[in-house]
XYZ file of C-alpha atoms in Angstrom:
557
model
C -50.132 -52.227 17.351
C -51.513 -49.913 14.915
C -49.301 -48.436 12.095
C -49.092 -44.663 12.796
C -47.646 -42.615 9.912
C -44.286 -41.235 10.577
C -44.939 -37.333 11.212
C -42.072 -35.948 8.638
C -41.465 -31.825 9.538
C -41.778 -29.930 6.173
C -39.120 -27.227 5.997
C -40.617 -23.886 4.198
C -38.589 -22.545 0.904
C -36.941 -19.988 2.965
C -35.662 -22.423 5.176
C -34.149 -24.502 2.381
C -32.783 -21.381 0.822
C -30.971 -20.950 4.276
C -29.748 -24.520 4.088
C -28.678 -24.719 0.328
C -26.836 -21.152 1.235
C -24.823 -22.581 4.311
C -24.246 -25.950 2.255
C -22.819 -23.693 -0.500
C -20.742 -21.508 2.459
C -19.345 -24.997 3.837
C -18.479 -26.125 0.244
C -16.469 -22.922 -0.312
C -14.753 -23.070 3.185
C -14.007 -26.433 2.499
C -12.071 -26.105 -0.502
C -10.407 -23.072 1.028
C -9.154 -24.921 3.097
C -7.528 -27.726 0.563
C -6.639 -25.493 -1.703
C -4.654 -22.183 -2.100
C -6.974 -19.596 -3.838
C -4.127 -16.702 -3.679
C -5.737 -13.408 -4.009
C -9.117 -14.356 -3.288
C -8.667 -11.814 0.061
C -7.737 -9.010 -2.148
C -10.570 -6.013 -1.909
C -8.840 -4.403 -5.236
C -10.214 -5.935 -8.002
C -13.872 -6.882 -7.985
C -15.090 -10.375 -7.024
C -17.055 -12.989 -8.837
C -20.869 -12.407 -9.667
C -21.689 -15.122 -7.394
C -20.036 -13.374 -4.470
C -21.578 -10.315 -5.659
C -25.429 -12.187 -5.595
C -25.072 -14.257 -2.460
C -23.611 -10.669 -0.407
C -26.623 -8.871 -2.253
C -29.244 -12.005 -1.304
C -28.205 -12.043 2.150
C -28.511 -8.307 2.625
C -31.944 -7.788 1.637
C -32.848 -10.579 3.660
C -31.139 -9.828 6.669
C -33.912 -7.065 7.771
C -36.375 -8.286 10.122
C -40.067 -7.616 8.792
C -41.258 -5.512 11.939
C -38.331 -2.942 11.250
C -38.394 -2.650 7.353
C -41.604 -1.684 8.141
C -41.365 1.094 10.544
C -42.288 4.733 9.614
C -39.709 7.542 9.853
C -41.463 9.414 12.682
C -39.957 12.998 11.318
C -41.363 13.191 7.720
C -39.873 15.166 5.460
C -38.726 18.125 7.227
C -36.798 20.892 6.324
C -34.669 21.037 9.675
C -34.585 17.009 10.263
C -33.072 17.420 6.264
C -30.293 19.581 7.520
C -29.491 18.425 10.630
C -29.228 14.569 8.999
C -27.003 16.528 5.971
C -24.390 17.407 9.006
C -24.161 13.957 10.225
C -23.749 12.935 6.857
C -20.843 15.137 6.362
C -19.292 14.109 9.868
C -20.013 10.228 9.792
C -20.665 9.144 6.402
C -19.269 11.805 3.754
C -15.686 9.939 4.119
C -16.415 6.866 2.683
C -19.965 7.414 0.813
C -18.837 11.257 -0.626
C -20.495 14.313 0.126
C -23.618 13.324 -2.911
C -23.778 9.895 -1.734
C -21.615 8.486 -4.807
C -18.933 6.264 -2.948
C -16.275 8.022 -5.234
C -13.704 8.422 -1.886
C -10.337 7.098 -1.433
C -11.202 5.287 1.164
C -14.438 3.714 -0.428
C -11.979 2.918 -4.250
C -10.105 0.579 -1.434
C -13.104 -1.717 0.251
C -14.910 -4.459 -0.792
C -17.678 -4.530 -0.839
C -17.442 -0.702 -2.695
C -19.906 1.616 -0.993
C -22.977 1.855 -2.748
C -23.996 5.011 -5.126
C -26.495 5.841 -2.883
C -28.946 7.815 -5.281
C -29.799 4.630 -7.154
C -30.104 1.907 -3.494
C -31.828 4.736 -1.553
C -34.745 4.843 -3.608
C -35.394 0.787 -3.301
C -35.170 0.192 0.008
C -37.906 1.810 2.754
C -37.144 3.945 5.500
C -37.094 1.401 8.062
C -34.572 -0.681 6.170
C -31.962 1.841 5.616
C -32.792 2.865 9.593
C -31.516 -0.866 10.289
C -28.594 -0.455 8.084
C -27.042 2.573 10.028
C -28.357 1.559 13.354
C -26.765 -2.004 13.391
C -24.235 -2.005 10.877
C -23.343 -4.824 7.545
C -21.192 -7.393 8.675
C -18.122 -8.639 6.918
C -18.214 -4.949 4.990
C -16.890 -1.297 6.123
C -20.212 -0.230 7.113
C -20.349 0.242 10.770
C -22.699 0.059 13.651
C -23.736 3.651 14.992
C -24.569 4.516 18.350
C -26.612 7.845 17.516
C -29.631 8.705 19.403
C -33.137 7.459 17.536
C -33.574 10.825 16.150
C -30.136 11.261 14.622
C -30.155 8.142 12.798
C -33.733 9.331 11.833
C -32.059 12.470 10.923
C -29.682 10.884 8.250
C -32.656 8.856 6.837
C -34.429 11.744 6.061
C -31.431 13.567 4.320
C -30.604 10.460 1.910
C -33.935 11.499 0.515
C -32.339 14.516 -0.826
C -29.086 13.774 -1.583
C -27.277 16.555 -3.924
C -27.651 15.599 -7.790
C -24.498 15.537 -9.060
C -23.268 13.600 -12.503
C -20.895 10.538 -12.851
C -17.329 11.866 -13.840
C -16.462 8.992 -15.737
C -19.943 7.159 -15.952
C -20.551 5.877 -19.926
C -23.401 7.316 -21.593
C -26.606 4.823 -20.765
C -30.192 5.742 -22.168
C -30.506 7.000 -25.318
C -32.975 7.300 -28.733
C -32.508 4.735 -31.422
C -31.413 6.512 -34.955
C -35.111 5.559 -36.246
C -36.980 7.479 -33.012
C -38.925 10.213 -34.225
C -40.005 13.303 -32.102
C -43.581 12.653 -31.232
C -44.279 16.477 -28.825
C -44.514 16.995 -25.540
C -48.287 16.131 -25.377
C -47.223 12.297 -25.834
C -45.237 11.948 -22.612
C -48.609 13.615 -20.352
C -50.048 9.989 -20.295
C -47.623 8.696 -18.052
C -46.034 11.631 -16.190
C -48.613 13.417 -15.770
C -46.984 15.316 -12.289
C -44.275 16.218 -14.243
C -45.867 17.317 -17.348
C -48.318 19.446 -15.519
C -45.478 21.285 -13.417
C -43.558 21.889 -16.633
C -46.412 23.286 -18.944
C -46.210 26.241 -16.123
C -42.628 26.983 -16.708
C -40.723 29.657 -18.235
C -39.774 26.760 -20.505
C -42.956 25.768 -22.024
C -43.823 29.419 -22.383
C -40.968 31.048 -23.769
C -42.800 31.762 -27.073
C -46.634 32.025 -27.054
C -48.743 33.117 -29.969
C -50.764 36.292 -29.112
C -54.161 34.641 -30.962
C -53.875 31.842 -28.811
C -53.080 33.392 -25.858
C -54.953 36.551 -25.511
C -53.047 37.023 -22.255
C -49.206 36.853 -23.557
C -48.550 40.424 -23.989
C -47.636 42.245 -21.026
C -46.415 45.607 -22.615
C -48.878 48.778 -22.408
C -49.470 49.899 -25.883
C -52.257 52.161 -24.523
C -49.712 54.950 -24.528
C -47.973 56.240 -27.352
C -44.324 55.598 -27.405
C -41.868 56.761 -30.228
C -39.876 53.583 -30.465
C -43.303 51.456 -30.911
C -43.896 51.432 -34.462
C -46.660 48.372 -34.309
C -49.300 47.198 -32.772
C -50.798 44.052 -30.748
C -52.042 42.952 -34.226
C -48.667 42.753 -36.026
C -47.590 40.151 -33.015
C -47.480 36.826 -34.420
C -45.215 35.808 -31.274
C -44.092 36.784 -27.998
C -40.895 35.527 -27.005
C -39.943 36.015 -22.653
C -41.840 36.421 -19.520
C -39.609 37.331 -16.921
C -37.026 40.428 -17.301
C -37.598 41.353 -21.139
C -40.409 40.556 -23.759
C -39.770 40.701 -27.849
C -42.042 40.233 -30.888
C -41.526 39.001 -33.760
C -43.725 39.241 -36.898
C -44.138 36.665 -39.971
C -41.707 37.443 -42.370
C -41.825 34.419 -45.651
C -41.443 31.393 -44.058
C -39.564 32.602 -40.523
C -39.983 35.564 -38.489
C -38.208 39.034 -37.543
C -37.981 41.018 -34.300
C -39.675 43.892 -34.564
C -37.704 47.299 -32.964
C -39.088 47.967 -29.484
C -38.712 45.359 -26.283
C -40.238 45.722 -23.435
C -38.244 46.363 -19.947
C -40.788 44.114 -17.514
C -39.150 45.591 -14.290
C -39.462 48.963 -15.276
C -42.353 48.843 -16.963
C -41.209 50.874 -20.245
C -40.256 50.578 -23.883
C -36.542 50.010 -24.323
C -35.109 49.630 -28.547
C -34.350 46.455 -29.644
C -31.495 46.155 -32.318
C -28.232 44.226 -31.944
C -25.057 46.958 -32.948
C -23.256 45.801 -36.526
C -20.107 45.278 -34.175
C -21.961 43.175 -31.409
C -22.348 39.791 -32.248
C -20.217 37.769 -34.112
C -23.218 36.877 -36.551
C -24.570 40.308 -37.869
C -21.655 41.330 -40.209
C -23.779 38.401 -41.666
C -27.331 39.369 -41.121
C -26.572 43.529 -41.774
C -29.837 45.150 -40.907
C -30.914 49.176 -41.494
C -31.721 49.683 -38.062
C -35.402 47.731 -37.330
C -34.685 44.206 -37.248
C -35.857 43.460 -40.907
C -33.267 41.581 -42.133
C -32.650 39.784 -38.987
C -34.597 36.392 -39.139
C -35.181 34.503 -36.469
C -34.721 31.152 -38.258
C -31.324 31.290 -37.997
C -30.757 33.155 -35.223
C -33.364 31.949 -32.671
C -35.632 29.624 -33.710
C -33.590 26.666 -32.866
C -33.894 26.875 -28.856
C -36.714 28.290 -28.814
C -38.360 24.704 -29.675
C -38.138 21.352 -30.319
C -36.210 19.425 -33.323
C -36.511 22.674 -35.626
C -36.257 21.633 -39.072
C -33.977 24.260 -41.074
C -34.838 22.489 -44.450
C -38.789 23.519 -43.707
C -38.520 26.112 -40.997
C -40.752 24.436 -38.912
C -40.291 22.477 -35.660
C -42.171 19.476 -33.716
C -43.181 22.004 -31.149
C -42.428 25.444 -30.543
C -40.980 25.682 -26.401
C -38.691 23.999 -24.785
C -40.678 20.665 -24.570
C -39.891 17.170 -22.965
C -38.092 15.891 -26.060
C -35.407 19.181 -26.286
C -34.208 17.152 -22.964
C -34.881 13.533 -23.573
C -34.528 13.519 -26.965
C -36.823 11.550 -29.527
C -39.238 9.628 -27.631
C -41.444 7.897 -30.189
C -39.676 4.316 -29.156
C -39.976 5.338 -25.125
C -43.872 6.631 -26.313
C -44.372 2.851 -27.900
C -42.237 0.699 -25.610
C -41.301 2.779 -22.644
C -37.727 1.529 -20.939
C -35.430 3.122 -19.378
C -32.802 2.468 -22.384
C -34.859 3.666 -25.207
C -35.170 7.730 -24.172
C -32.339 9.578 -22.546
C -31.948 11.058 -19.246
C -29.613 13.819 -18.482
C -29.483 12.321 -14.988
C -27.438 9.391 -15.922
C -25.334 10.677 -18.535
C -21.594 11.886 -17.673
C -21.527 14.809 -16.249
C -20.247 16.808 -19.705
C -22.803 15.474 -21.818
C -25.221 15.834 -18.768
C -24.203 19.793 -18.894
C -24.533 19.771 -22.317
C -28.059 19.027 -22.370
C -28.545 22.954 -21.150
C -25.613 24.786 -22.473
C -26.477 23.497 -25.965
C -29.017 27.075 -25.406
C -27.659 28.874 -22.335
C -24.138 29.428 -23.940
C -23.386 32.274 -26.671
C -20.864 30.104 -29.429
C -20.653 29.432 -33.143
C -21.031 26.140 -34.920
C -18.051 25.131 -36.276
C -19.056 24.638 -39.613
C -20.274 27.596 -40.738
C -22.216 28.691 -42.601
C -24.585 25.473 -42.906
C -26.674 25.486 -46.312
C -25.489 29.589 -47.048
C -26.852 30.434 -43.359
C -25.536 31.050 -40.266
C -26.775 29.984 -37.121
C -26.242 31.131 -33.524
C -27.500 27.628 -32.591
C -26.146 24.161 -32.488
C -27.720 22.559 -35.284
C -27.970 19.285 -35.414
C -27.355 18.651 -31.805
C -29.551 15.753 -30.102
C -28.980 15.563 -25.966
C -26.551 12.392 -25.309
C -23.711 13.560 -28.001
C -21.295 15.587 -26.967
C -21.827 19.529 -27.819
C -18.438 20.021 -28.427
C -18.269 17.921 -31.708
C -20.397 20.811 -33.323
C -20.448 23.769 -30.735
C -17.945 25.879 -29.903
C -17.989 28.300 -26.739
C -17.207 32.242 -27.788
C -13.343 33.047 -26.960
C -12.485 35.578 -24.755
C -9.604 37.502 -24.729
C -7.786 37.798 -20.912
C -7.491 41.538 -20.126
C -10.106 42.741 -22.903
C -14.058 43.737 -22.282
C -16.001 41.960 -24.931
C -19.552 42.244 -25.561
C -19.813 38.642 -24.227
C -17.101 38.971 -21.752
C -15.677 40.810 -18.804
C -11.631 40.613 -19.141
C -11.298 37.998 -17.108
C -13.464 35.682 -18.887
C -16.874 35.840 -16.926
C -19.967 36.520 -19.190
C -20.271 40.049 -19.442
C -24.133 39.706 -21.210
C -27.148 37.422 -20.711
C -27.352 33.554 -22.296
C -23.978 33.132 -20.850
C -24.572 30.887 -18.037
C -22.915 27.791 -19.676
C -19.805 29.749 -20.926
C -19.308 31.057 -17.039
C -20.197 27.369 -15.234
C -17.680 25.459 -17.753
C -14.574 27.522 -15.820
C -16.135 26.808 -12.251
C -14.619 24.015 -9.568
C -18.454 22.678 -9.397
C -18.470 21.592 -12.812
C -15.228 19.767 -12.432
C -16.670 18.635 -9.365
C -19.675 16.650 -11.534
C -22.641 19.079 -10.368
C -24.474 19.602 -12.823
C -27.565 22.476 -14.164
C -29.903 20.744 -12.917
C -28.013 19.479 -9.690
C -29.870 23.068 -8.543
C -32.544 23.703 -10.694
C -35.504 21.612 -11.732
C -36.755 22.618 -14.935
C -39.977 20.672 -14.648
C -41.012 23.152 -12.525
C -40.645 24.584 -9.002
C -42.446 27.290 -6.918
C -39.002 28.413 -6.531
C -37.282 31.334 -7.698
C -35.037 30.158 -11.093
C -36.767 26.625 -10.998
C -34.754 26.201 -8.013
C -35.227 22.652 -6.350
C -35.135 24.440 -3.309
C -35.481 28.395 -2.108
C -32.537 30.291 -2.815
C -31.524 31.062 0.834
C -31.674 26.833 0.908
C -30.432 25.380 -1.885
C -26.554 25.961 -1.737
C -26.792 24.202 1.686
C -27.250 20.207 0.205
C -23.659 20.714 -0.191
C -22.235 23.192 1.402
C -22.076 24.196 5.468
C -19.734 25.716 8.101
C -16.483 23.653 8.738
C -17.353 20.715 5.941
C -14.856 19.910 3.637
C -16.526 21.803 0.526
C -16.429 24.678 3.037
C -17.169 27.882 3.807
C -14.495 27.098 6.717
C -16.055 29.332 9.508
C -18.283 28.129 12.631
C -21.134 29.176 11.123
C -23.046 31.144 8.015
C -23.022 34.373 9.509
C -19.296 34.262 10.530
C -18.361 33.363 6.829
C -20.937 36.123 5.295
C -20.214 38.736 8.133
C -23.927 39.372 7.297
C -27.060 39.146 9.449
C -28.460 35.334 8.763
C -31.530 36.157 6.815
C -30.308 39.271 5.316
C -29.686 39.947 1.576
C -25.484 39.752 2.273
C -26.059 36.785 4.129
C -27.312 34.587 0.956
C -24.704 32.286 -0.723
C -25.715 33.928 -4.187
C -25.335 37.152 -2.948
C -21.333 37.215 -3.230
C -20.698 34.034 -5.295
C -23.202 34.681 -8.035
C -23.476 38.576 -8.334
C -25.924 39.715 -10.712
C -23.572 41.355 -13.030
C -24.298 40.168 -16.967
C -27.113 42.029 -18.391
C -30.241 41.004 -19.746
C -32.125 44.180 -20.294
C -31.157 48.012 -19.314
C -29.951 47.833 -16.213
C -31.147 44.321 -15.129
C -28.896 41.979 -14.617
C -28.591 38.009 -14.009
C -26.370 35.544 -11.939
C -22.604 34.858 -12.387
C -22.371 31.747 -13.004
C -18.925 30.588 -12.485
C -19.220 31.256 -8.972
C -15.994 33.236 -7.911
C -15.805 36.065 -5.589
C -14.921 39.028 -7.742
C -12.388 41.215 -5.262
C -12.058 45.234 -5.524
C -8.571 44.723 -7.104
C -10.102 43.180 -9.774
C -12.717 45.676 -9.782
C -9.945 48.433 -9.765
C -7.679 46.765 -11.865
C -10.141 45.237 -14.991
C -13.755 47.016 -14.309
C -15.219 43.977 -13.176
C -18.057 44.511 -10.989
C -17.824 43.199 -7.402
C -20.616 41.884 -5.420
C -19.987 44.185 -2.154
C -20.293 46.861 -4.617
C -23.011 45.501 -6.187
C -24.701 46.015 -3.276
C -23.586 48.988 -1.212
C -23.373 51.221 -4.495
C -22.436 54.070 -2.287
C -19.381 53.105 -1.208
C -16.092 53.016 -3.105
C -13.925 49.772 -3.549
C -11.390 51.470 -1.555
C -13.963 51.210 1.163
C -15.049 47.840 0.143
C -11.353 46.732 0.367
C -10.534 48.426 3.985
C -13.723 46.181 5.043
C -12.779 42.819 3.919
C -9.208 43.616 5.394
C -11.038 43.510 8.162
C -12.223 39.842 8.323
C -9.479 37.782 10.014
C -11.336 34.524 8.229
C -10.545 36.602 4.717
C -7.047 35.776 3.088
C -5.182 39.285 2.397
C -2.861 37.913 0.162
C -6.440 36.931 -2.296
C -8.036 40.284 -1.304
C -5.274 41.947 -2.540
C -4.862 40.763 -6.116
């Protein structure tokens, strides 16, 4: 009889992974068994590492190949996105949180914890997380829905855009070592080159702009002579705004000073430019005749309107609000880029987070003062990541008393106050954050808006969710047309009442609904008002009466 080789079957490596895994699971249920492990049920405290890897192993292995790999068959669109944001807030919202962050009562008591969302969605494809919701995680909280195809494709498509929100209590992670230098903007184009190219068409990146090199920059008509215009194009050395208002300043030593005149871009006219003796709390420091002369902008200005501005030299890296104003010094991230050697705003608590834009979009005083026989209406010495409030302190207001910066019940009363009103708001305690709506790497959207403004207020808000407004539907909460002016979240809950320029004004930012009482009882403008400027608050008052949804004892006060 011949000798025939004994055919052995080879077992492939995921095969023996399998079989060293349930080896390991009968090992562990073994001595279970023999001996008492008390606690070891407990979903309080968090388990072992190795629990933690062999529940994470298994997962991403659990999805079958075929589905990980299907397509979501509705893209990215706008209704899928807001249809899949109210199943969210009916199915998921208890557990996961309206942003996706797991911080619920109900998620603090399961093990596993639900995931934060905003960091797993982005690893996983759209097929996987598909899976997920459609059949459920054994042996964790996460069950198996029985939603239509489309639905479940619905909530795929809104974990996409989940709300940005910050970490309440999340440690600072990310940040510049004391030896980074700032390298400029033009260092980070290399590798974000989407980003970078958005951003160099923002309000940001243009805030100041040199006449010479940019022929374009002034926008004023000099052609016509004007009384309060005592210059011309050729005294410009820079331009400073775009949108509502543009100054100039000229070369004055080693800084610059406004010169007299602004220009109102809505109206198209010249409007004076000088700051009143008993405006600010700085000029009693900086007294000035009348045009701005003694007024430089060193001190004053120079220090948001660029990047790591040197008050030893008077110079800056960069002039604008570039990359590194953000990110902070990125010549380490330039050399050796990691996500631990540059900050991110993003994962920084959601103080320090806010800090990153309030450092310039607050009105406050340093509190040491002055700094090297100057004083500065800036927060020198302020990198993103540190907390503002070690060096930076808001401007007071005093309840009951008009202000120049403040209406008397504490909301800004002038423009650059946007971090002084969102400090007092609930979404601020809530963790949202600046940039949790705008995007200031650019958007075609009004404000740098991530979305339009009729849009955006919607990734967290909508009729009969827990963050409200609690009415069946927009309309029936505005008692506006939808589409109309009064029917826009903004409209009533961020009334253009602090002014900029003349008579325009910008946002409220601490988003509360201003009644006619107040209006009545402290001059505070009210948005109905705002709007329908021919009718009285008495009027305004009789209407909102009117609203059964409306509480009178609120309206009232």
């Amino acid at each position: 009889m011949n000798d025939v080789p004994l055919l052995r079957p080879r077992l492939s490596r995921r095969s023996l992974a399998w079989l060293a895994l349930l080896a390991l699971v009968v090992a562990l249920a073994a001595f279970g068994w023999f001996v008492e492990l008390p606690g070891l049920s407990s979903a309080r405290g968090d388990p072992p590492a190795v629990e933690t890897g062999v529940a994470t192993w298994l997962l991403r292995h659990s999805v079958p190949a075929g589905a990980k790999g299907t397509t979501n068959p509705l893209g990215r669109d706008p209704a899928s996105i807001a249809a899949g944001r109210d199943l969210f807030v009916a199915k998921c919202a208890a557990c996961h949180a309206y942003d996706g962050g797991g911080r619920t009562e109900i998620g603090a008591g399961t093990w596993p914890r639900p995931p934060a969302l905003r960091a797993l969605v982005p690893t996983m494809r759209d097929g996987e997380i598909f899976y997920h919701i459609r059949n459920g995680i054994r042996n964790t909280a996460m069950p198996a829905w029985n939603l239509p195809d489309r639905q479940v494709w619905q909530l795929v498509t809104y974990l996409r855009h989940l709300p940005i929100t910050a970490a309440m209590d999340q440690p600072t992670t990310g940040s510049a070592s004391s030896t980074a230098h700032y390298v400029g903007s033009a260092s980070c184009r290399s590798c974000h080159q989407e980003i970078y190219a958005r951003w160099t068409k923002t309000p940001m990146a243009n805030v100041v702009r040199d006449p010479k090199a940019h022929p374009g920059a002034i926008v004023a008509d000099f052609s016509k002579p004007d009384p309060l215009v005592k210059f011309a194009p050729s005294d410009v050395a820079f331009v400073y705004g775009s949108i509502w208002k543009q100054r100039y300043f000229k070369k004055a030593g080693d800084t610059y000073v406004p010169l007299p005149a602004q220009w109102d871009i809505t109206h198209k006219k010249w409007l004076a430019y000088h700051v009143p003796d008993t405006a600010d709390w700085w000029t009693p420091h900086y007294p000035d005749p009348g045009d701005n002369s003694q007024r430089p902008t060193g001190p004053l200005c120079d220090g948001c309107h660029s990047v790591n501005y040197n008050i030893a030299t008077s110079k800056p890296t960069e002039w604008n609000v570039g990359c590194e104003m953000c990110h902070g010094p990125g010549s380490d991230h330039v050399a050796h880029p990691r996500t631990a050697n540059v900050v991110n705003p993003a994962r920084l608590d959601y103080v320090r987070a806010n800090d990153t834009c309030i450092q310039c979009h607050s009105q406050g005083q340093p509190l040491k003062s002055p700094i090297a026989g100057k004083y500065y209406d800036w927060p020198v010495g302020f990198r993103v990541g540190q907390r503002l409030a070690d060096m930076w302190r808001l401007e007071p207001n005093e309840l009951g008393k008009l202000s120049f910066t403040h209406f008397p019940d504490g909301t800004g009363h002038k423009n650059r106050m946007q971090g002084n009103d969102f400090v007092q708001s609930l979404m601020y305690e809530r963790g949202v954050t600046c940039f949790s709506c705008h995007d200031v790497h650019g958007t075609p959207n009004q404000a740098q808006l991530r979305q339009p403004v009729g849009q955006v207020c919607m990734a967290c808000h909508g009729p009969n969710t827990q963050n409200g407004p609690h009415a069946v539907s927009i309309a029936a909460h505005t008692h506006h047309k939808p589409g109309s002016p009064g029917s826009e979240c903004v409209s009533c809950h961020m009334p253009k009442i602090e002014q900029t320029i003349g008579d325009v004004n910008v946002s409220s930012h601490t988003f509360r609904f201003v009644t006619p009482a107040e209006t009545d009882a402290m001059k505070i403008p009210n948005a109905c008002n705002v709007c329908h400027k021919d009718k009285s608050t008495a009027w305004t008052a009789t209407a909102l009466r009117s609203w059964g949804d409306r509480s009178p004892w609120r309206m009232a006060r």
